[in-house]
Coordinates of C-alpha atoms in Angstrom, one line a residue:
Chain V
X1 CA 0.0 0.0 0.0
X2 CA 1.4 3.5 -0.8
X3 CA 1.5 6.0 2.2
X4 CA -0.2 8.8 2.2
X5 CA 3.6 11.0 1.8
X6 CA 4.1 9.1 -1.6
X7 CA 0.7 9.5 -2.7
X8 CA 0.9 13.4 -2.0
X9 CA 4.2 14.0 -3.7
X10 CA 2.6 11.9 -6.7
X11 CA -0.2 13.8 -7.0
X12 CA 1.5 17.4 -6.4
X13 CA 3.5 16.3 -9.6
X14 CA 0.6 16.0 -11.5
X15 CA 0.9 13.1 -12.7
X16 CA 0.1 9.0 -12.3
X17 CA 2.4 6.5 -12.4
X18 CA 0.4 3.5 -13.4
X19 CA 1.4 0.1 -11.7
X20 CA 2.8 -2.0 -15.1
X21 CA 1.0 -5.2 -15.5
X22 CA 2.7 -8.6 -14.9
X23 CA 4.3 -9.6 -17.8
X24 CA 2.8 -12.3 -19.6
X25 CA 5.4 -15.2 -18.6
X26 CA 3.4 -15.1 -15.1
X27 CA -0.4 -14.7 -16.5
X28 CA -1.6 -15.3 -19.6
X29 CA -3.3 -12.0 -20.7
X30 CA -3.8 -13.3 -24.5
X31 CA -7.3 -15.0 -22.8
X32 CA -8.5 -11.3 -21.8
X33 CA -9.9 -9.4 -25.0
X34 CA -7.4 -6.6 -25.8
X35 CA -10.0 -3.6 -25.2
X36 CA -10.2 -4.5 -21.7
X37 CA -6.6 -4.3 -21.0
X38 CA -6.5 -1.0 -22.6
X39 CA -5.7 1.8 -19.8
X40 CA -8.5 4.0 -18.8
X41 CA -6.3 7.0 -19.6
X42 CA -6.9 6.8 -23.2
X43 CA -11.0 6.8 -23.0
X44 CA -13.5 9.0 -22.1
X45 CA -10.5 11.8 -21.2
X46 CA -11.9 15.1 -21.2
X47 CA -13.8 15.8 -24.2
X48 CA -14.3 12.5 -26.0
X49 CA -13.6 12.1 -29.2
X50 CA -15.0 9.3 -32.0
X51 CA -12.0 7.0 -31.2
X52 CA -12.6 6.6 -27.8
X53 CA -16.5 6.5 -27.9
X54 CA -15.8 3.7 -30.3
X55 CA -13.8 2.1 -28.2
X56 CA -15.7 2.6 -24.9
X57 CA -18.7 0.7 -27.5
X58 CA -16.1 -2.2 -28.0
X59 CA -16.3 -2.6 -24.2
X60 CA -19.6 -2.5 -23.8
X61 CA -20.6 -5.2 -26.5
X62 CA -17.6 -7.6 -25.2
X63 CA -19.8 -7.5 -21.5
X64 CA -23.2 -9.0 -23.0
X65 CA -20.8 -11.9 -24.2
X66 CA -20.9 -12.2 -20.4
X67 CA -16.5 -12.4 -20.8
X68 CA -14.4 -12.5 -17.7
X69 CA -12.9 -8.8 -17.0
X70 CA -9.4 -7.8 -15.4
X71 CA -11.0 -8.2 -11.9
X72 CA -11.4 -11.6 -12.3
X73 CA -7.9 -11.5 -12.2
X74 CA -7.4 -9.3 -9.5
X75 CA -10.2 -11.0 -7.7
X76 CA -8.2 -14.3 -7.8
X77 CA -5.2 -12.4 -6.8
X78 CA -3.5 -13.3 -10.4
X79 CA -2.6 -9.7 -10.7
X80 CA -1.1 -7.9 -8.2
X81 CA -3.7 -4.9 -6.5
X82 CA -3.0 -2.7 -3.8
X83 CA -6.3 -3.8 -1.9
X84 CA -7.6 -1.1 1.1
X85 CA -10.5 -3.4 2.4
X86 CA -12.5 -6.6 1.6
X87 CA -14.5 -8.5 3.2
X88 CA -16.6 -11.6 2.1
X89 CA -18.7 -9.6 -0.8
X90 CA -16.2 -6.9 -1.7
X91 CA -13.3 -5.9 -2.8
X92 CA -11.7 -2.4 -2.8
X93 CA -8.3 -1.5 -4.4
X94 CA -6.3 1.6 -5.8
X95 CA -7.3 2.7 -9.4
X96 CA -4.1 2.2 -11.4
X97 CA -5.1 5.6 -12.9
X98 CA -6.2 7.2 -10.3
X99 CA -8.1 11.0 -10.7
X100 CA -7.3 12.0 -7.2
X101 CA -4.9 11.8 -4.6
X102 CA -7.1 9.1 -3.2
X103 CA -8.9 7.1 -5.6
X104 CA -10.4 3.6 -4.7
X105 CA -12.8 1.1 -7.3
X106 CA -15.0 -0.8 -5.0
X107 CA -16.0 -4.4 -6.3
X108 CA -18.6 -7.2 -6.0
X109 CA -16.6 -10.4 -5.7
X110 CA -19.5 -12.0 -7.6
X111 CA -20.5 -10.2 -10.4
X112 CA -24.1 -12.5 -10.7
X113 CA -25.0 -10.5 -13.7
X114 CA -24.2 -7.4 -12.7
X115 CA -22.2 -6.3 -15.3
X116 CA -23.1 -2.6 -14.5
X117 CA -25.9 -1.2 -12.7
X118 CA -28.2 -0.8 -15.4
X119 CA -28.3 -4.7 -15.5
X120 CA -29.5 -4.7 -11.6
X121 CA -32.9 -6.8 -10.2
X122 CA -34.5 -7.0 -6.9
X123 CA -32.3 -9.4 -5.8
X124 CA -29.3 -7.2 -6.1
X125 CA -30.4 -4.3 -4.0
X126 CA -28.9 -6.5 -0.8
X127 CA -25.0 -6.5 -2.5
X128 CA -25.7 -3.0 -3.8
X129 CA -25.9 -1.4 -0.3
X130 CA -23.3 -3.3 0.7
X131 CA -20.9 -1.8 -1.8
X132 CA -22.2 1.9 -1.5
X133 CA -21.4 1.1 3.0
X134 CA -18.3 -0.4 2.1
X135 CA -17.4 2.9 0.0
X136 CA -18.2 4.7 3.3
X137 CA -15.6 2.7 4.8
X138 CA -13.3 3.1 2.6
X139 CA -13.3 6.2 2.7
X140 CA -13.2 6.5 6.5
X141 CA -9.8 4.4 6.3
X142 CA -8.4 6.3 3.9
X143 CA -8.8 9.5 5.7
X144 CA -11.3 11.3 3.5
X145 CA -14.7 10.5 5.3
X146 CA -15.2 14.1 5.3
X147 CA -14.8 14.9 1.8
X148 CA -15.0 12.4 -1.0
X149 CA -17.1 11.6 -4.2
X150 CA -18.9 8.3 -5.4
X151 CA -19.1 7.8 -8.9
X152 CA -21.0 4.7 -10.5
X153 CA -20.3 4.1 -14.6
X154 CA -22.8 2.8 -17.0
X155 CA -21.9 2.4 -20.3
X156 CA -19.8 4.0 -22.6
X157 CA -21.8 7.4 -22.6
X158 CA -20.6 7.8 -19.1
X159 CA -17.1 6.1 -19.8
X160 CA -17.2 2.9 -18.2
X161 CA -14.4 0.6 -19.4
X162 CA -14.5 -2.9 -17.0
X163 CA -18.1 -4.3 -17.0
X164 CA -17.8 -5.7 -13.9
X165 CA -20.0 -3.2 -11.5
X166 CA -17.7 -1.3 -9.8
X167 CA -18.1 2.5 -7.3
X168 CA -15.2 4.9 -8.0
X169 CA -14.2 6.6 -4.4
X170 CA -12.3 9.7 -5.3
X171 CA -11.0 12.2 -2.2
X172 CA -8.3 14.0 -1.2
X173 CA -8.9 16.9 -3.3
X174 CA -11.2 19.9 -4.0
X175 CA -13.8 18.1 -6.6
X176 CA -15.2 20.3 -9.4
X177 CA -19.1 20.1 -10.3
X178 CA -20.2 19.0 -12.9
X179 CA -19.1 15.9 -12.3
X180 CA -17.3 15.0 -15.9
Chain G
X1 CA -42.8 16.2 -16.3
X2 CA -40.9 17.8 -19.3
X3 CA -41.4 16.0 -22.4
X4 CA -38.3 14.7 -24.3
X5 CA -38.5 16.8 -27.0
X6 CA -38.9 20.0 -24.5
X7 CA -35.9 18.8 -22.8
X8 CA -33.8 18.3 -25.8
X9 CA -34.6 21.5 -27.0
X10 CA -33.4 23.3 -23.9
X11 CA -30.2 21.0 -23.9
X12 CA -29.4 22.1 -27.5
X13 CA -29.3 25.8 -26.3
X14 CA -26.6 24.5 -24.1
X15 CA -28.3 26.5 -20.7
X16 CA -30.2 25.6 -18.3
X17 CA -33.7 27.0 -16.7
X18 CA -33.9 26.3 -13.2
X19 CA -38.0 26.1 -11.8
X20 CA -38.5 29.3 -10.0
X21 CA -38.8 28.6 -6.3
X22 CA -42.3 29.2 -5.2
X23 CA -42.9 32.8 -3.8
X24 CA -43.2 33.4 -0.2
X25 CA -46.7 34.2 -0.4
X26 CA -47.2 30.3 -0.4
X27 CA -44.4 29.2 1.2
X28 CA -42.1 30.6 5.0
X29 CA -38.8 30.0 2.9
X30 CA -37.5 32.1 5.7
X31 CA -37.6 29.6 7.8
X32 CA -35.0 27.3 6.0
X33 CA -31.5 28.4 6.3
X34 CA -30.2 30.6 3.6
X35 CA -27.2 28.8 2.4
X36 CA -29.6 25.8 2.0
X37 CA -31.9 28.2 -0.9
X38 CA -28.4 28.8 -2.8
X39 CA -29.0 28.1 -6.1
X40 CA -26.2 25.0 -6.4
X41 CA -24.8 26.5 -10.1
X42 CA -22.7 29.0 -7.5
X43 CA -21.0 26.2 -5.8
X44 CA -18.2 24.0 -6.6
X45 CA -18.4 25.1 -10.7
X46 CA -15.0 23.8 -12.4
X47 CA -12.5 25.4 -10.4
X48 CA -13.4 26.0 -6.6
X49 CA -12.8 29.4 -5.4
X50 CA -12.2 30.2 -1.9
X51 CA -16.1 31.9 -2.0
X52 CA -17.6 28.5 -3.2
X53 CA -15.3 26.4 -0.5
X54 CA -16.6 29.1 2.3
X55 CA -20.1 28.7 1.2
X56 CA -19.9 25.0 1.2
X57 CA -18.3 24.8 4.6
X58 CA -21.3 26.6 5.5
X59 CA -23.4 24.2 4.3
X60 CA -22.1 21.4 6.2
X61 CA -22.0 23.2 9.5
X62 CA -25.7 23.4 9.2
X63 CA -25.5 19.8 8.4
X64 CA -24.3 18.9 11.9
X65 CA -27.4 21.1 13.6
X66 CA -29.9 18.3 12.2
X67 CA -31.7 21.3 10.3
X68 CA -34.7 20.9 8.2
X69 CA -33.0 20.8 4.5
X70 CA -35.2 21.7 1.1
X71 CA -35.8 18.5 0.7
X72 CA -38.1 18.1 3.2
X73 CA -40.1 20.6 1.8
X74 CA -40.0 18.6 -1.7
X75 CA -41.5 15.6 0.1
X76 CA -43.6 17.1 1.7
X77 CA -44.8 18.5 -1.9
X78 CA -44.8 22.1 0.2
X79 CA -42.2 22.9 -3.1
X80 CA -43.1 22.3 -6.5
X81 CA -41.0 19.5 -8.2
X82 CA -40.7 17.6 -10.9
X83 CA -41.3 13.8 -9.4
X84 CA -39.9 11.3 -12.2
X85 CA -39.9 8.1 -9.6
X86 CA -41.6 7.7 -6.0
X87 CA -42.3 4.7 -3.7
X88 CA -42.6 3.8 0.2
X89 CA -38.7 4.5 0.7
X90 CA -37.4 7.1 -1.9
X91 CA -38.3 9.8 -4.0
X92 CA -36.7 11.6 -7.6
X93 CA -37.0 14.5 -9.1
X94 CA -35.4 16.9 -11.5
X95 CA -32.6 18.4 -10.6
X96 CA -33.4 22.6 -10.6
X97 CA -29.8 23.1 -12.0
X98 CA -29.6 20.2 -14.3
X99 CA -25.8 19.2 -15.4
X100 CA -26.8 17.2 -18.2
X101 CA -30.1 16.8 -20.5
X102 CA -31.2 14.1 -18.2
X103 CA -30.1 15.1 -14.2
X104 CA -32.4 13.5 -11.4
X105 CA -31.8 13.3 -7.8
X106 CA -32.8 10.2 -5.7
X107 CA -33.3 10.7 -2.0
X108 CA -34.4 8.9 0.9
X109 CA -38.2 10.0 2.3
X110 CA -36.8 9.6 5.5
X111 CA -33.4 10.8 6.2
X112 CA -32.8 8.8 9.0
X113 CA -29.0 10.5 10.4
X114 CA -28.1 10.3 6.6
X115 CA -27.3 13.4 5.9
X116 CA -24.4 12.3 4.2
X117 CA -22.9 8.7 3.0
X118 CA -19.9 9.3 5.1
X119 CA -22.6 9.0 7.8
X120 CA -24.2 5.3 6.8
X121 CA -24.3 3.4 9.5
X122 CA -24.7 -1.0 8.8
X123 CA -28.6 -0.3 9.6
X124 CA -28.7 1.9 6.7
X125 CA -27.2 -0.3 4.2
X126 CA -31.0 -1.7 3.0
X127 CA -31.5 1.6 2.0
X128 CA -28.6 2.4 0.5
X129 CA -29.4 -1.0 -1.8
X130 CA -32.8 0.3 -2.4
X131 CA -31.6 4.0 -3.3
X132 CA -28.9 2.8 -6.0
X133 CA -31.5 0.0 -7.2
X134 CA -34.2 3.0 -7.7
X135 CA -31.3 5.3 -9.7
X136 CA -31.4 2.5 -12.0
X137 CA -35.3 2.9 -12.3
X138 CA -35.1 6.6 -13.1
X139 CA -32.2 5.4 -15.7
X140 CA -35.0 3.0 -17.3
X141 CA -37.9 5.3 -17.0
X142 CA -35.8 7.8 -18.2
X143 CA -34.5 6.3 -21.7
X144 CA -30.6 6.4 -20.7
X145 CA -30.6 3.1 -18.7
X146 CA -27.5 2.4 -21.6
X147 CA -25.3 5.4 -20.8
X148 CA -25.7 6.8 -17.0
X149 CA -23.5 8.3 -14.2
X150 CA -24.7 7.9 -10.3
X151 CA -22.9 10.1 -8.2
X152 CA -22.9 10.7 -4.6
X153 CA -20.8 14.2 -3.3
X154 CA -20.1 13.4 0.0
X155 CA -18.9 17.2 2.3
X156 CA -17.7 20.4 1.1
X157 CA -14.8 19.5 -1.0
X158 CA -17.1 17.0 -3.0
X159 CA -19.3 19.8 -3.4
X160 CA -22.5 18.6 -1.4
X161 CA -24.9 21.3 -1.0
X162 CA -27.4 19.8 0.9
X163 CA -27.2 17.7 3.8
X164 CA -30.0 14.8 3.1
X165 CA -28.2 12.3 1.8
X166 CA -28.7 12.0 -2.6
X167 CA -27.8 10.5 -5.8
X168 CA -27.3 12.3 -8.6
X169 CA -28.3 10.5 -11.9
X170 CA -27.4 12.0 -15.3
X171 CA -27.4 11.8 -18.6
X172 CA -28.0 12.1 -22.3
X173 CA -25.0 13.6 -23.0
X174 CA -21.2 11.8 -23.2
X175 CA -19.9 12.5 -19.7
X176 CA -16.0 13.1 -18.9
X177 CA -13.4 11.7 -17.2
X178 CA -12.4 12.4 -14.8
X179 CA -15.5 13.3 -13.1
X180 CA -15.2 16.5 -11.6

């Protein structure tokens, strides 16, 4: 886990330093479809242009095959995450591009469907108020229970790149309105 | 409720009418507090200023008073607004200073210590469940169930103007990242 020193300096630089993925002598990426390996940084940045809302829609049609994402991965522990809490129904780890000095992506473990929240029945409302508590716990661990921003992704109009539900927890800096 | 066509048009002039407040006539608006009848648009708009950061700081110290907020006025229908989704538990409605063609704001009818998430406590996670299930309603109902951002500001420096506990739902438009 970074400390809170080395996460300041990083984001007083301006700049993210992505953790590299494992190369593939350890895990086989070839078995993930290439658009979901493709960092977040080049989609949905600022104003979107035609390449990246075509490739935010090459996301979105590879989740109704119903294909495993990179948490899989990280859920299996396959690829290394710097993990803040979980518990038996979530995970929660550091973005690898992370928008503020403190920004977390809070997971189901089982997706069961929910490959974003537009895709959610009845009998997810139980696992969805777990995730939003466990944001609120997050955020109390990470030192920004006082000031911090939920943000939930649904499809590529709203620039959501792993379809595997997940709750961006962003803190640690003044955030502007609107929200993207 | 707006049509779609009346709401497209007023997106395509790229501003935004906010609903007059009723006049006090009607309604004892004096008896909310006055940071709490801000119009929002003067808060926390791309980059902060030290104004906006004072006013929101104001905010939240009337959040820790337990003070009547406008939203108890807007379910108690005492103020006019635009109900898109209702049940036993929440209610949504327009939001007066919408950030995107489609903006709706989901609360809880009964605020329950939630004035903010950073307040949930594990009673409240049924709630919370039933409050992100009922953003995906509005997303239905609303013709943007494919493209959607939910987003919960949590204290001053996320920008939360009003301390009932909400979700923001928008859009109808291609949102940015990052957001906000």
């Amino acid at each position: 886990m970074l400390s809170g020193i080395s996460r300041r300096s990083r984001a007083l630089r301006g700049h993210v330093f992505p953790k590299p993925l494992p190369n593939s002598s350890s895990i086989n990426l070839a078995r993930l479809p290439p658009a979901l390996l493709r960092p977040r940084r080049f989609m949905c940045r600022n104003a979107a242009s035609d390449n990246e809302e075509v490739a935010a829609k090459a996301a979105a049609k590879i989740a109704d095959t119903g294909a495993p994402t990179i948490f899989d991965k990280i859920i299996a522990k396959e690829i290394p995450s710097t993990i803040v809490y979980e518990d038996d129904k979530v995970l929660a780890f550091r973005d690898i591009n992370p928008q503020a000095p403190v920004h977390i992506v809070v997971i189901p473990k089982i997706r069961d469907g929910l490959t974003q929240l537009g895709k959610a029945e009845v009998r997810h409302a139980e696992v969805l108020g777990h995730l939003l508590f466990a944001a609120k716990l997050v955020a109390e661990k990470e030192g920004i229970v006082d000031g911090f921003r939920v943000v939930i992704n649904n499809g590529p109009e709203a620039c959501q790149s792993v379809y595997h539900l997940h709750l961006h927890v962003l803190g640690g800096r003044q955030l502007k309105w609107p929200p993207g």
